[in-house]
Amino acid sequence: MRKALIGATILVLAISAIAAYLVLSRDDFSLSKTREIAYDASGFSPRRLVVSLGDRVTFRNESDNPFWPASDLHPSHGIYSQFDPKMPVEAGGSWSFSFEKPGIWKFHDHLASRQTGEIVVLSSTGKVVVPDCKSASSTPGECFQADVVAALKKGGLDAALDRMAELYDTDPRFRDSCHSVAHILGKSAYLAFDEGKEIKLSAKTSYCSYGFYHGFMEEMLQISGDVDGAREFCAQAGKLLASESANAEGACYHGIGHGAADGGDPRAWGDPVALASPGIALCNKVDPTEPHFYRCVSGVFNSIALMFIERSYNLSLDDRGPFEVCKNWKEFRVKNPCYQEMNTLVATLSNSDLSRAIEYVEEIEDDLQYSALAMRSLSGVFPSNFKEPYEDEFESTVRSCKAAREDLVVPCVQGIPSGLMEFGPPGREYEAAIAFCETPGMSKGEQDSCYEAAFGSVRAYYSKEKQKAICSGVDPLRREDCYKP
């Protein structure tokens, strides 16, 4: 690829919500003459509309393909969740929405997220509402996005990642938005990268479950479809960060899978196999060797699970179990990531009740190896909901795992430190992961397996220097298992 990875500050791009936090003159927000936005091959027109509180805006599809106008953030639409038709609008069709909240509402086409726009809704007094991000009533996702992008503009990618770590430590609400905000950074970085700007990668790009790479690769594939470029970027990321993080290249491939399963073909809607198959084929084209193929396909199935959760692209479980879709593939290298990546779907179906979630795993009729793989991955989701202090959470989790079918107890226990690493405070993920393994109630074998998972994650996340420092603080009898020069 022409673009270099090392260099100057990333430019701030228009996808952010930062405009909502600037002090602008009243002239910037003159009421628009229309209450309609057209969509064609070039995107939304006008891309910005200023309306009064309560006005009804109509989105007309003048393109040859379906579109799906919805609130940021992509793909959750969580900033103004009501601003979402919940399904695509066919060519020639339209959708209307009444804006009952003053503010600056950024939106995008869910089927082509690079197409964006914004609607400014004036207050009842005709003024622009500037949200107070310190207020408990503010919209956290929008505020956090604006905050981090402001740091990006001022100091570059490293500064933005530092700001994410600071927000994680100082605002409990940020935890739920961390991965989405990291996606936004990744998308912004790709747009700058595509313009020839240089970016500087560091181990901090692992923050918030490597969301940076997921957003970066999604944007790359949606805009350029450059398979060779995707492979080369991931290889360079892995090489540059080899001494700092063993997982950067794998996370990058996972992001490719995310971007490949975009639901862009309406003929595939309603059929999870048809939605996943093009992504699996693309992963095979990018790199058919392991572990890259596995990491890429895991991104595909992660997207399929989210589609089921959101009922996007006409997907619905109906009477099917959450793992039923995985029976459609014969190869282990495809079935394995499928069973593992249904974890978020099962957690949602069980209302974040680990004991109920385990029952879904116990119902798997496929080979027992898939039950174990699904169990470890599934339990790793639950730390995302843990509240400090963790002792009660840890003890309750151990009891739930111990009540599982005998062959699932160890995989259940092993998933928890992996999840604590994934959802932990940036730079300090290891603290709770290692502490969990001291929870009372585990047998020696279960505890040994727990430490094996925790130490494996430490080696995947951190540089050799940091691994050594972390491992020097564990039980002397376990240091040799923790640090491997």
XYZ file of C-alpha atoms in Angstrom:
485
model
C 0.000 0.000 0.000
C 1.141 3.535 -0.673
C 0.123 4.905 2.702
C 2.627 4.821 5.535
C 1.596 3.745 9.014
C 4.014 5.868 11.029
C 3.721 9.613 11.182
C 1.697 12.638 12.030
C -1.582 13.373 13.693
C -4.832 12.013 12.288
C -7.152 14.694 11.003
C -10.572 14.962 12.533
C -13.238 14.020 10.052
C -16.878 14.800 9.582
C -18.252 11.567 10.980
C -17.955 12.811 14.547
C -20.631 14.435 16.651
C -18.293 17.246 17.629
C -20.411 19.937 15.956
C -22.968 19.540 18.713
C -20.449 20.860 21.191
C -19.193 23.963 19.422
C -20.516 27.441 20.101
C -21.879 28.573 16.740
C -23.668 31.732 15.715
C -27.410 31.766 15.154
C -26.835 32.383 11.432
C -25.342 28.929 11.124
C -28.745 27.460 11.917
C -31.266 29.182 9.670
C -34.362 27.067 9.129
C -34.228 25.002 5.964
C -36.893 25.591 3.327
C -37.537 21.891 2.865
C -38.432 19.045 5.192
C -37.271 16.372 2.759
C -33.964 14.627 2.223
C -33.369 12.704 -0.997
C -31.009 9.767 -1.306
C -29.314 8.736 -4.547
C -26.027 7.230 -5.704
C -24.104 10.239 -4.380
C -25.629 10.073 -0.909
C -28.018 12.316 1.042
C -29.172 15.686 -0.307
C -29.204 18.020 1.470
C -26.727 16.533 3.904
C -27.777 19.034 6.537
C -31.291 20.090 7.460
C -32.360 22.639 10.102
C -35.898 22.122 11.405
C -38.127 23.164 14.285
C -39.004 20.959 17.231
C -41.730 18.503 16.224
C -41.144 18.847 12.477
C -41.610 15.727 10.376
C -38.760 14.963 7.980
C -39.218 12.636 4.999
C -36.355 10.591 3.568
C -36.977 9.690 -0.090
C -35.069 6.910 -1.796
C -34.240 8.057 -5.328
C -31.501 5.452 -5.788
C -31.761 2.038 -7.421
C -31.072 0.205 -4.156
C -32.578 -0.001 -0.672
C -31.290 2.419 1.955
C -31.685 2.719 5.712
C -31.404 6.208 7.249
C -30.705 5.967 10.977
C -29.121 7.756 13.903
C -25.447 7.405 14.732
C -23.606 5.435 16.085
C -23.284 2.728 13.447
C -24.351 -0.036 13.751
C -26.296 0.354 17.037
C -28.128 3.650 16.261
C -28.038 4.292 19.987
C -27.649 8.075 20.178
C -31.277 8.712 19.105
C -32.627 5.174 18.990
C -36.128 6.179 17.868
C -34.612 7.759 14.748
C -34.457 4.417 12.947
C -36.973 2.776 10.574
C -35.758 -0.634 11.847
C -35.680 -1.918 8.265
C -34.493 -0.850 4.814
C -36.497 1.507 2.604
C -36.870 0.096 -0.904
C -35.927 2.003 -4.061
C -38.637 4.559 -4.807
C -39.965 4.417 -1.242
C -39.822 6.865 1.641
C -39.788 7.020 5.420
C -40.777 9.897 7.693
C -39.857 10.713 11.268
C -40.962 13.476 13.665
C -38.114 14.949 15.698
C -39.271 15.496 19.270
C -35.821 16.129 20.774
C -33.843 19.330 20.188
C -30.209 18.863 19.276
C -27.848 18.044 16.430
C -28.587 14.521 15.253
C -26.054 12.883 12.978
C -27.245 10.018 10.813
C -25.983 7.591 8.191
C -27.176 4.944 5.760
C -26.993 1.707 7.728
C -26.372 -0.183 4.474
C -23.543 2.148 3.396
C -22.363 3.851 6.573
C -19.935 6.188 4.785
C -23.013 8.127 3.553
C -23.801 10.580 6.332
C -25.750 13.703 7.213
C -27.129 15.673 10.138
C -30.406 17.201 11.228
C -30.392 20.222 13.519
C -33.572 20.401 15.595
C -34.060 23.833 17.164
C -35.608 24.175 20.598
C -39.116 25.543 21.188
C -37.523 29.002 21.442
C -35.719 28.591 18.133
C -32.283 28.059 19.630
C -29.642 25.421 19.172
C -29.377 23.098 22.143
C -25.807 22.408 23.171
C -25.769 19.291 25.371
C -24.050 19.457 28.730
C -21.976 16.298 28.743
C -21.541 16.526 32.511
C -25.278 16.318 33.029
C -26.795 12.990 34.056
C -29.485 13.549 31.413
C -27.032 13.930 28.533
C -26.694 11.324 25.783
C -23.530 9.460 26.831
C -22.597 7.952 23.471
C -22.742 11.281 21.676
C -20.850 13.101 24.401
C -18.108 10.505 24.634
C -17.709 10.436 20.874
C -17.353 14.208 20.786
C -14.910 14.190 23.673
C -12.617 11.577 22.158
C -12.726 13.127 18.685
C -11.792 16.478 20.242
C -8.740 14.776 21.740
C -8.005 13.273 18.336
C -8.094 16.696 16.714
C -5.842 18.233 19.306
C -3.247 15.547 19.828
C -3.681 12.667 17.386
C -4.546 9.012 17.804
C -2.406 8.422 20.873
C -4.006 11.354 22.681
C -7.479 10.111 21.771
C -6.703 6.657 23.137
C -5.329 8.218 26.325
C -8.569 10.151 26.654
C -10.547 6.921 26.289
C -8.540 5.390 29.134
C -9.165 8.464 31.269
C -12.909 8.372 30.585
C -13.020 4.686 31.465
C -11.461 5.436 34.845
C -13.482 8.560 35.657
C -16.961 8.032 34.189
C -18.729 4.688 34.820
C -21.048 5.332 31.856
C -18.174 5.181 29.390
C -17.711 1.452 29.811
C -20.813 0.681 27.727
C -19.697 3.030 24.933
C -15.983 2.254 24.915
C -15.966 -0.252 22.058
C -18.288 1.877 19.888
C -16.163 4.975 20.423
C -13.069 2.956 19.489
C -14.896 1.988 16.277
C -15.370 5.681 15.494
C -11.658 6.307 15.939
C -10.914 3.460 13.562
C -13.302 4.785 10.934
C -11.835 8.282 11.224
C -8.342 6.880 10.934
C -9.134 5.000 7.745
C -10.608 8.077 6.064
C -7.432 9.998 6.860
C -5.296 7.025 5.802
C -7.160 6.811 2.492
C -6.349 10.472 1.838
C -2.649 9.707 2.216
C -2.313 10.914 5.800
C 0.017 9.026 8.113
C -1.079 7.385 11.330
C 0.897 6.050 14.232
C -0.124 2.724 15.729
C 0.737 1.743 19.289
C -0.197 -0.935 21.800
C -2.958 1.406 22.972
C -4.965 0.457 19.891
C -5.889 -2.669 21.877
C -8.049 -0.550 24.194
C -11.726 -1.451 24.457
C -11.515 -4.872 22.824
C -9.488 -3.686 19.816
C -12.433 -1.641 18.532
C -10.027 0.622 16.638
C -9.112 -2.155 14.201
C -12.718 -3.246 13.799
C -13.784 0.246 12.743
C -10.725 0.779 10.547
C -11.160 -2.427 8.574
C -14.941 -2.069 8.272
C -14.450 1.352 6.711
C -11.681 0.138 4.408
C -13.763 -2.693 2.981
C -16.944 -0.636 2.666
C -15.198 2.189 0.837
C -12.448 0.523 -1.171
C -13.070 -3.217 -1.113
C -9.276 -3.473 -1.253
C -8.585 -7.058 -0.175
C -4.853 -6.849 -0.842
C -4.675 -3.580 1.056
C -6.546 -5.090 4.003
C -4.137 -8.012 4.177
C -1.123 -5.729 3.932
C -2.382 -3.343 6.608
C -2.979 -6.198 9.051
C 0.464 -7.637 8.351
C 2.115 -4.273 8.951
C 0.126 -3.739 12.149
C 1.223 -7.136 13.424
C 4.856 -6.492 12.523
C 4.980 -2.997 14.006
C 3.393 -4.051 17.291
C 4.907 -7.528 17.589
C 6.953 -6.540 20.631
C 4.004 -4.822 22.315
C 0.922 -6.903 21.522
C 0.567 -10.390 20.112
C -3.058 -9.820 19.167
C -2.989 -6.744 16.912
C -2.858 -8.632 13.620
C -5.592 -11.041 14.711
C -7.839 -8.182 15.826
C -7.273 -6.570 12.454
C -8.442 -9.724 10.658
C -11.483 -9.844 12.940
C -12.277 -6.333 11.708
C -12.085 -7.541 8.101
C -14.777 -10.093 8.918
C -16.920 -7.380 10.469
C -16.690 -5.313 7.318
C -17.347 -8.283 5.047
C -20.718 -9.116 6.639
C -22.488 -5.877 5.817
C -25.916 -7.121 4.720
C -25.511 -5.219 1.484
C -27.303 -7.746 -0.748
C -31.091 -7.570 -0.197
C -31.446 -11.025 -1.769
C -29.731 -12.485 1.306
C -31.970 -10.827 3.895
C -33.741 -13.255 6.168
C -31.203 -16.027 5.518
C -28.221 -16.091 7.926
C -26.334 -18.547 5.730
C -26.676 -16.294 2.689
C -25.660 -13.267 4.770
C -22.557 -14.983 6.158
C -21.348 -16.865 3.078
C -19.886 -13.914 1.099
C -17.933 -12.834 4.165
C -16.554 -16.331 4.702
C -15.520 -16.456 1.041
C -13.797 -13.079 1.382
C -11.935 -14.266 4.490
C -10.715 -17.264 2.512
C -9.537 -14.912 -0.226
C -7.747 -12.562 2.174
C -5.868 -15.379 3.917
C -6.982 -19.031 4.020
C -4.357 -19.968 6.615
C -4.809 -20.144 10.374
C -5.109 -18.253 12.627
C -5.995 -15.430 10.227
C -8.907 -17.242 8.593
C -10.395 -18.060 11.998
C -10.082 -14.477 13.239
C -11.643 -13.127 10.064
C -14.577 -15.561 10.110
C -15.127 -14.815 13.793
C -15.778 -11.218 12.725
C -18.335 -12.422 10.175
C -20.274 -14.431 12.751
C -20.034 -11.670 15.326
C -21.879 -9.480 12.829
C -24.465 -12.218 12.199
C -25.111 -12.490 15.951
C -25.642 -8.725 16.137
C -28.059 -8.915 13.206
C -30.123 -11.474 15.121
C -30.067 -9.303 18.246
C -31.159 -6.193 16.360
C -33.504 -8.125 14.026
C -31.697 -6.479 11.138
C -31.979 -7.668 7.539
C -35.160 -9.610 8.376
C -33.303 -12.030 10.653
C -35.313 -13.669 13.410
C -34.690 -16.764 15.496
C -38.375 -17.751 15.591
C -38.344 -21.272 17.058
C -34.695 -21.876 16.273
C -32.108 -21.995 19.032
C -29.278 -19.456 18.957
C -26.744 -22.069 17.824
C -28.927 -23.636 15.138
C -27.351 -21.566 12.374
C -23.944 -23.159 13.047
C -25.168 -26.576 11.913
C -25.235 -25.293 8.339
C -21.463 -25.604 7.974
C -19.456 -28.824 7.987
C -15.868 -27.603 8.316
C -14.507 -27.194 11.835
C -12.730 -23.977 10.876
C -16.108 -22.382 10.102
C -18.298 -24.087 12.717
C -15.842 -23.256 15.499
C -16.034 -19.441 15.147
C -19.777 -19.679 14.550
C -20.403 -21.409 17.883
C -18.067 -19.029 19.671
C -19.445 -15.815 18.197
C -23.080 -16.514 19.062
C -22.053 -15.549 22.608
C -23.559 -12.063 22.542
C -26.812 -13.430 21.122
C -27.104 -16.048 23.877
C -26.273 -13.482 26.564
C -29.050 -11.266 25.207
C -31.582 -14.101 25.064
C -30.763 -15.042 28.652
C -31.095 -11.453 29.903
C -27.481 -11.615 31.074
C -28.254 -14.544 33.386
C -25.250 -16.879 33.188
C -27.144 -19.883 34.569
C -29.814 -19.522 31.881
C -27.182 -18.952 29.204
C -25.460 -22.187 30.185
C -28.706 -24.044 29.504
C -28.559 -22.912 25.869
C -25.058 -24.399 25.578
C -26.189 -27.648 27.164
C -28.843 -27.923 24.444
C -26.254 -28.004 21.618
C -26.735 -31.276 19.747
C -23.526 -31.064 17.730
C -20.175 -32.614 18.681
C -19.256 -31.995 22.340
C -16.158 -30.030 21.334
C -18.444 -27.261 20.074
C -20.247 -27.093 23.417
C -16.938 -26.511 25.191
C -15.852 -23.853 22.690
C -19.216 -22.112 22.910
C -19.145 -22.215 26.709
C -15.756 -20.577 27.086
C -16.629 -17.842 24.627
C -20.065 -17.291 26.173
C -18.896 -16.900 29.764
C -16.367 -14.357 28.511
C -19.203 -11.982 27.630
C -20.552 -11.691 31.167
C -17.727 -9.610 32.700
C -18.980 -6.719 30.571
C -21.782 -6.380 33.139
C -19.699 -6.855 36.294
C -19.876 -4.022 38.821
C -17.176 -3.154 41.319
C -16.356 -4.348 43.915
C -16.071 -7.639 42.080
C -15.995 -10.151 44.938
C -19.740 -10.875 44.940
C -19.808 -11.007 41.130
C -16.897 -13.450 41.124
C -18.419 -15.787 43.712
C -21.809 -15.813 41.971
C -20.136 -16.560 38.642
C -18.135 -19.458 40.067
C -21.331 -20.946 41.519
C -23.042 -20.712 38.122
C -20.101 -22.347 36.344
C -19.890 -25.130 38.935
C -23.572 -25.914 38.371
C -23.004 -26.499 34.645
C -22.711 -29.910 33.035
C -19.431 -31.486 34.155
C -17.629 -31.079 30.820
C -18.548 -27.382 30.705
C -17.304 -26.300 34.147
C -13.676 -25.663 33.170
C -14.507 -23.865 29.880
C -16.977 -21.706 31.802
C -14.341 -20.748 34.369
C -11.710 -20.099 31.685
C -13.915 -17.673 29.810
C -14.194 -15.256 32.735
C -10.563 -14.021 32.905
C -10.579 -13.723 29.111
C -13.678 -11.532 29.357
C -12.232 -9.463 32.189
C -9.246 -8.774 29.941
C -11.531 -7.803 27.082
C -13.720 -5.430 29.085
C -11.266 -4.221 31.714
C -9.853 -0.717 32.194
C -7.382 0.145 29.412
C -3.866 -0.789 30.422
C -5.000 -2.483 33.639
C -7.122 -5.272 32.185
C -5.026 -7.943 33.887
C -5.829 -6.914 37.470
C -9.328 -8.368 37.736
C -8.521 -11.241 35.356
C -5.834 -12.596 37.678
C -7.791 -11.750 40.842
C -10.770 -13.819 39.654
C -8.673 -16.978 39.770
C -8.392 -16.631 43.562
C -12.173 -16.785 44.010
C -13.184 -19.387 46.622
C -15.071 -22.460 45.475
C -12.904 -23.623 42.579
C -11.124 -26.963 42.641
C -7.359 -26.976 42.099
C -7.836 -28.121 38.506
C -10.387 -25.388 37.844
C -8.131 -22.777 39.415
C -5.141 -23.959 37.376
C -7.234 -23.697 34.203
C -8.337 -20.223 35.230
C -4.753 -19.046 35.628
C -3.842 -20.657 32.315
C -6.489 -18.515 30.601
C -5.546 -15.352 32.488
C -1.822 -15.701 31.804
C -2.489 -16.524 28.158
C -4.413 -13.266 27.811
C -1.618 -11.332 29.515
C 0.834 -12.680 26.931
C -1.532 -11.777 24.079
C -2.230 -8.228 25.247
C 1.055 -6.854 26.521
C 4.705 -6.349 25.665
C 7.327 -8.683 27.120
C 8.436 -5.920 29.468
C 4.937 -5.411 30.837
C 4.325 -9.160 31.036
C 7.419 -9.499 33.199
C 6.275 -6.699 35.505
C 2.784 -8.178 35.849
C 4.034 -11.699 36.478
C 6.478 -10.527 39.137
C 3.454 -9.664 41.247
C 1.715 -13.048 41.134
C 2.165 -15.988 43.495
C 5.835 -17.080 43.189
C 4.673 -20.637 42.516
C 2.850 -19.432 39.399
C 5.371 -16.974 37.958
C 6.936 -19.531 35.661
C 3.517 -20.250 34.140
C 2.798 -16.537 33.797
C 5.972 -15.215 32.194
C 7.561 -17.101 29.318
C 10.638 -15.247 27.962
